Amino acid sequence: RALSHAVDKELISAEVLSGLMVPAYGILPPGFPGYNVDLEGLRFDTELAKQLLSESRYADIETRPDILISIPGTGGGPTLSLEVVVEMWRQILGVEVDIQQVEWATYLKDLNERKFQAFAGLGWEADYPDPQDILDILFHSESNTNHGGYSNPEVDVALEQARIETDISERIKLYHEAEKIIVEDAALLPMWFGGQGYVLV
């Protein structure tokens, strides 16, 4: 949660991405069934970020290990937006990050085997317009596509109930409940929703 609160997505969107991507504070994108307009998410807050880190077992900068983020690809380097995030963590929290670039096939294999401490460089597009295709597939504890190994019994129960709920409004409430818990647990750092913007170069 400290890492999430230490990322200024609005600044990155405006200054690095020319406003072409929409900062994400939840998981379901705008316009998607079940999108929650009331979900606040973990907003940029440097003081809260520092407080949360100071209350964690990683408070001591002398003994704090570096974070290792794995990204796919060969040659080149991380995206500029990832570099900016890493620099924000360093400046605001004193957290150091190492980037490991992994060949694509190996990256996918290690991802499926949950070998990474942290990973970046992936997005998700729903195969069909239903919250199940995002929340259930990516965050249910028994899902093969839950690459981060996230597990929360409350989320599992909500997702399982939503699978069989026939009342649409009740079903959406269950997905809102699950998404809110996932976001507040900081199971991931949602960054962007694809925008519909254009830029003239």
mmCIF file of C-alpha atoms in Angstrom:
data_model
loop_
_atom_site.group_PDB
_atom_site.id
_atom_site.type_symbol
_atom_site.label_atom_id
_atom_site.label_comp_id
_atom_site.label_asym_id
_atom_site.label_seq_id
_atom_site.Cartn_x
_atom_site.Cartn_y
_atom_site.Cartn_z
ATOM 1 C CA ARG A 1 0.000 0.000 0.000
ATOM 2 C CA ALA A 2 2.901 2.344 0.731
ATOM 3 C CA LEU A 3 4.257 1.797 -2.777
ATOM 4 C CA SER A 4 0.822 2.464 -4.296
ATOM 5 C CA HIS A 5 0.378 5.740 -2.415
ATOM 6 C CA ALA A 6 3.844 6.882 -3.556
ATOM 7 C CA VAL A 7 2.988 6.887 -7.276
ATOM 8 C CA ASP A 8 1.686 10.128 -8.811
ATOM 9 C CA LYS A 9 -0.248 8.684 -11.751
ATOM 10 C CA GLU A 10 -1.775 12.018 -12.696
ATOM 11 C CA LEU A 11 1.672 13.535 -13.175
ATOM 12 C CA ILE A 12 2.930 10.546 -15.178
ATOM 13 C CA SER A 13 -0.181 10.574 -17.360
ATOM 14 C CA ALA A 14 0.183 14.273 -18.131
ATOM 15 C CA GLU A 15 3.971 14.619 -18.395
ATOM 16 C CA VAL A 16 5.137 11.210 -19.639
ATOM 17 C CA LEU A 17 2.173 9.814 -21.561
ATOM 18 C CA SER A 18 0.861 13.064 -23.063
ATOM 19 C CA GLY A 19 -2.533 12.440 -21.506
ATOM 20 C CA LEU A 20 -3.149 9.472 -23.808
ATOM 21 C CA MET A 21 -3.692 7.008 -20.964
ATOM 22 C CA VAL A 22 -6.208 7.335 -18.150
ATOM 23 C CA PRO A 23 -4.807 6.762 -14.611
ATOM 24 C CA ALA A 24 -6.342 3.655 -13.048
ATOM 25 C CA TYR A 25 -7.354 3.485 -9.398
ATOM 26 C CA GLY A 26 -9.524 0.409 -9.758
ATOM 27 C CA ILE A 27 -9.464 -2.719 -11.879
ATOM 28 C CA LEU A 28 -12.598 -2.552 -14.045
ATOM 29 C CA PRO A 29 -12.239 0.177 -16.695
ATOM 30 C CA PRO A 30 -14.706 3.003 -17.405
ATOM 31 C CA GLY A 31 -17.551 1.893 -19.646
ATOM 32 C CA PHE A 32 -17.146 -1.745 -18.635
ATOM 33 C CA PRO A 33 -20.057 -3.570 -16.942
ATOM 34 C CA GLY A 34 -19.599 -3.236 -13.197
ATOM 35 C CA TYR A 35 -17.320 -0.188 -13.382
ATOM 36 C CA ASN A 36 -17.507 1.500 -9.971
ATOM 37 C CA VAL A 37 -17.509 5.298 -10.211
ATOM 38 C CA ASP A 38 -17.351 5.527 -6.405
ATOM 39 C CA LEU A 39 -14.169 3.478 -5.968
ATOM 40 C CA GLU A 40 -11.538 5.847 -4.579
ATOM 41 C CA GLY A 41 -8.553 3.522 -4.816
ATOM 42 C CA LEU A 42 -5.113 4.193 -3.338
ATOM 43 C CA ARG A 43 -4.429 7.809 -4.322
ATOM 44 C CA PHE A 44 -1.115 9.650 -4.342
ATOM 45 C CA ASP A 45 -0.328 10.597 -0.737
ATOM 46 C CA THR A 46 3.332 10.882 0.218
ATOM 47 C CA GLU A 47 2.745 11.258 3.953
ATOM 48 C CA LEU A 48 0.488 8.208 4.116
ATOM 49 C CA ALA A 49 2.981 6.258 2.009
ATOM 50 C CA LYS A 50 5.803 7.089 4.438
ATOM 51 C CA GLN A 51 3.636 6.274 7.443
ATOM 52 C CA LEU A 52 2.630 2.873 6.060
ATOM 53 C CA LEU A 53 6.226 1.990 5.260
ATOM 54 C CA SER A 54 7.370 3.076 8.731
ATOM 55 C CA GLU A 55 4.761 0.743 10.262
ATOM 56 C CA SER A 56 5.874 -2.225 8.173
ATOM 57 C CA ARG A 57 8.642 -4.758 8.705
ATOM 58 C CA TYR A 58 10.612 -2.901 6.014
ATOM 59 C CA ALA A 59 10.845 0.337 7.993
ATOM 60 C CA ASP A 60 14.624 0.100 8.537
ATOM 61 C CA ILE A 61 16.358 1.370 5.400
ATOM 62 C CA GLU A 62 19.586 -0.401 6.433
ATOM 63 C CA THR A 63 18.050 -3.873 6.345
ATOM 64 C CA ARG A 64 15.391 -3.275 3.691
ATOM 65 C CA PRO A 65 15.970 -5.482 0.621
ATOM 66 C CA ASP A 66 15.726 -4.127 -2.908
ATOM 67 C CA ILE A 67 12.600 -4.927 -4.887
ATOM 68 C CA LEU A 68 13.183 -7.012 -8.012
ATOM 69 C CA ILE A 69 10.745 -6.248 -10.838
ATOM 70 C CA SER A 70 10.797 -8.630 -13.805
ATOM 71 C CA ILE A 71 9.762 -7.356 -17.230
ATOM 72 C CA PRO A 72 9.514 -9.164 -20.586
ATOM 73 C CA GLY A 73 11.808 -8.497 -23.530
ATOM 74 C CA THR A 74 15.375 -8.634 -24.739
ATOM 75 C CA GLY A 75 17.590 -5.591 -25.086
ATOM 76 C CA GLY A 76 16.415 -2.047 -24.564
ATOM 77 C CA GLY A 77 15.162 -1.223 -21.110
ATOM 78 C CA PRO A 78 12.077 -0.583 -19.021
ATOM 79 C CA THR A 79 9.411 1.847 -20.168
ATOM 80 C CA LEU A 80 9.831 5.486 -19.216
ATOM 81 C CA SER A 81 6.708 5.306 -17.053
ATOM 82 C CA LEU A 82 8.181 2.393 -15.063
ATOM 83 C CA GLU A 83 11.438 4.280 -14.642
ATOM 84 C CA VAL A 84 9.495 7.255 -13.272
ATOM 85 C CA VAL A 85 7.615 5.022 -10.816
ATOM 86 C CA VAL A 86 10.881 3.502 -9.612
ATOM 87 C CA GLU A 87 12.352 6.992 -9.133
ATOM 88 C CA MET A 88 9.273 8.110 -7.160
ATOM 89 C CA TRP A 89 9.696 5.129 -4.840
ATOM 90 C CA ARG A 90 13.373 5.978 -4.366
ATOM 91 C CA GLN A 91 12.821 9.684 -3.708
ATOM 92 C CA ILE A 92 9.687 9.432 -1.561
ATOM 93 C CA LEU A 93 10.306 6.201 0.347
ATOM 94 C CA GLY A 94 14.001 5.447 -0.053
ATOM 95 C CA VAL A 95 13.065 2.141 -1.683
ATOM 96 C CA GLU A 96 15.534 0.741 -4.206
ATOM 97 C CA VAL A 97 14.419 -1.313 -7.207
ATOM 98 C CA ASP A 98 16.285 -3.621 -9.552
ATOM 99 C CA ILE A 99 14.858 -4.342 -13.007
ATOM 100 C CA GLN A 100 15.321 -7.796 -14.500
ATOM 101 C CA GLN A 101 14.519 -8.248 -18.184
ATOM 102 C CA VAL A 102 13.459 -11.779 -19.119
ATOM 103 C CA GLU A 103 13.113 -13.329 -22.585
ATOM 104 C CA TRP A 104 9.423 -13.583 -23.481
ATOM 105 C CA ALA A 105 8.998 -17.386 -23.399
ATOM 106 C CA THR A 106 10.905 -17.627 -20.108
ATOM 107 C CA TYR A 107 8.937 -14.702 -18.721
ATOM 108 C CA LEU A 108 5.624 -16.451 -19.430
ATOM 109 C CA LYS A 109 6.895 -19.736 -17.964
ATOM 110 C CA ASP A 110 8.160 -18.083 -14.784
ATOM 111 C CA LEU A 111 4.984 -16.001 -14.564
ATOM 112 C CA ASN A 112 2.823 -19.139 -14.688
ATOM 113 C CA GLU A 113 5.023 -20.759 -12.039
ATOM 114 C CA ARG A 114 4.770 -17.638 -9.826
ATOM 115 C CA LYS A 115 8.528 -17.241 -9.610
ATOM 116 C CA PHE A 116 8.641 -13.439 -9.685
ATOM 117 C CA GLN A 117 8.810 -11.198 -6.639
ATOM 118 C CA ALA A 118 7.122 -8.494 -8.719
ATOM 119 C CA PHE A 119 6.421 -8.155 -12.414
ATOM 120 C CA ALA A 120 5.407 -5.495 -14.896
ATOM 121 C CA GLY A 121 4.852 -5.177 -18.610
ATOM 122 C CA LEU A 122 1.501 -6.936 -18.900
ATOM 123 C CA GLY A 123 -2.008 -5.659 -19.462
ATOM 124 C CA TRP A 124 -5.356 -7.395 -19.621
ATOM 125 C CA GLU A 125 -8.162 -7.248 -22.154
ATOM 126 C CA ALA A 126 -11.444 -8.946 -21.366
ATOM 127 C CA ASP A 127 -12.558 -11.703 -23.725
ATOM 128 C CA TYR A 128 -16.181 -10.817 -23.020
ATOM 129 C CA PRO A 129 -17.813 -7.833 -21.273
ATOM 130 C CA ASP A 130 -18.349 -9.237 -17.791
ATOM 131 C CA PRO A 131 -16.527 -8.508 -14.499
ATOM 132 C CA GLN A 132 -15.943 -12.264 -14.075
ATOM 133 C CA ASP A 133 -13.496 -12.193 -16.988
ATOM 134 C CA ILE A 134 -11.266 -9.790 -15.083
ATOM 135 C CA LEU A 135 -11.812 -10.101 -11.334
ATOM 136 C CA ASP A 136 -12.464 -13.843 -11.086
ATOM 137 C CA ILE A 137 -9.838 -14.912 -13.617
ATOM 138 C CA LEU A 138 -7.064 -12.701 -12.221
ATOM 139 C CA PHE A 139 -7.742 -12.702 -8.476
ATOM 140 C CA HIS A 140 -9.573 -15.824 -7.324
ATOM 141 C CA SER A 141 -7.075 -17.775 -5.203
ATOM 142 C CA GLU A 142 -7.553 -20.956 -7.248
ATOM 143 C CA SER A 143 -7.287 -19.336 -10.675
ATOM 144 C CA ASN A 144 -4.368 -20.451 -12.846
ATOM 145 C CA THR A 145 -4.083 -16.868 -14.129
ATOM 146 C CA ASN A 146 -3.674 -15.401 -10.630
ATOM 147 C CA HIS A 147 0.032 -14.838 -11.306
ATOM 148 C CA GLY A 148 0.635 -12.800 -8.162
ATOM 149 C CA GLY A 149 -0.634 -15.573 -5.898
ATOM 150 C CA TYR A 150 -3.167 -13.213 -4.306
ATOM 151 C CA SER A 151 -5.464 -14.935 -1.826
ATOM 152 C CA ASN A 152 -8.258 -13.453 0.255
ATOM 153 C CA PRO A 153 -11.141 -15.671 1.474
ATOM 154 C CA GLU A 154 -13.577 -12.732 1.440
ATOM 155 C CA VAL A 155 -12.809 -12.069 -2.215
ATOM 156 C CA ASP A 156 -13.143 -15.755 -3.102
ATOM 157 C CA VAL A 157 -16.582 -15.928 -1.466
ATOM 158 C CA ALA A 158 -17.825 -12.782 -3.250
ATOM 159 C CA LEU A 159 -16.523 -13.995 -6.632
ATOM 160 C CA GLU A 160 -18.041 -17.456 -6.181
ATOM 161 C CA GLN A 161 -21.414 -15.989 -5.186
ATOM 162 C CA ALA A 162 -21.330 -13.662 -8.198
ATOM 163 C CA ARG A 163 -20.871 -16.635 -10.534
ATOM 164 C CA ILE A 164 -24.336 -17.947 -9.707
ATOM 165 C CA GLU A 165 -26.218 -14.760 -8.757
ATOM 166 C CA THR A 166 -29.045 -14.164 -11.248
ATOM 167 C CA ASP A 167 -30.053 -10.703 -10.022
ATOM 168 C CA ILE A 168 -27.858 -8.297 -12.029
ATOM 169 C CA SER A 169 -27.781 -5.524 -9.416
ATOM 170 C CA GLU A 170 -26.859 -7.957 -6.623
ATOM 171 C CA ARG A 171 -24.214 -9.517 -8.833
ATOM 172 C CA ILE A 172 -22.633 -6.111 -9.526
ATOM 173 C CA LYS A 173 -22.627 -5.372 -5.775
ATOM 174 C CA LEU A 174 -20.639 -8.555 -5.201
ATOM 175 C CA TYR A 175 -18.093 -7.531 -7.832
ATOM 176 C CA HIS A 176 -17.843 -4.038 -6.325
ATOM 177 C CA GLU A 177 -17.187 -5.612 -2.931
ATOM 178 C CA ALA A 178 -14.488 -7.915 -4.339
ATOM 179 C CA GLU A 179 -12.799 -5.163 -6.353
ATOM 180 C CA LYS A 180 -12.690 -2.776 -3.366
ATOM 181 C CA ILE A 181 -10.987 -5.400 -1.185
ATOM 182 C CA ILE A 182 -8.477 -6.323 -3.918
ATOM 183 C CA VAL A 183 -7.555 -2.673 -4.457
ATOM 184 C CA GLU A 184 -7.247 -1.899 -0.734
ATOM 185 C CA ASP A 185 -5.135 -5.040 -0.236
ATOM 186 C CA ALA A 186 -2.796 -3.581 -2.894
ATOM 187 C CA ALA A 187 -2.803 -6.915 -4.705
ATOM 188 C CA LEU A 188 -1.579 -4.998 -7.742
ATOM 189 C CA LEU A 189 -0.668 -1.469 -8.730
ATOM 190 C CA PRO A 190 -3.200 -0.583 -11.435
ATOM 191 C CA MET A 191 -1.619 2.007 -13.695
ATOM 192 C CA TRP A 192 -3.567 2.835 -16.851
ATOM 193 C CA PHE A 193 -6.714 2.334 -18.826
ATOM 194 C CA GLY A 194 -6.261 2.701 -22.545
ATOM 195 C CA GLY A 195 -7.453 6.160 -23.575
ATOM 196 C CA GLN A 196 -9.050 7.345 -26.776
ATOM 197 C CA GLY A 197 -6.754 10.333 -27.131
ATOM 198 C CA TYR A 198 -4.687 11.409 -30.119
ATOM 199 C CA VAL A 199 -1.473 13.344 -30.340
ATOM 200 C CA LEU A 200 -0.034 15.214 -33.314
ATOM 201 C CA VAL A 201 3.741 14.862 -33.648
#
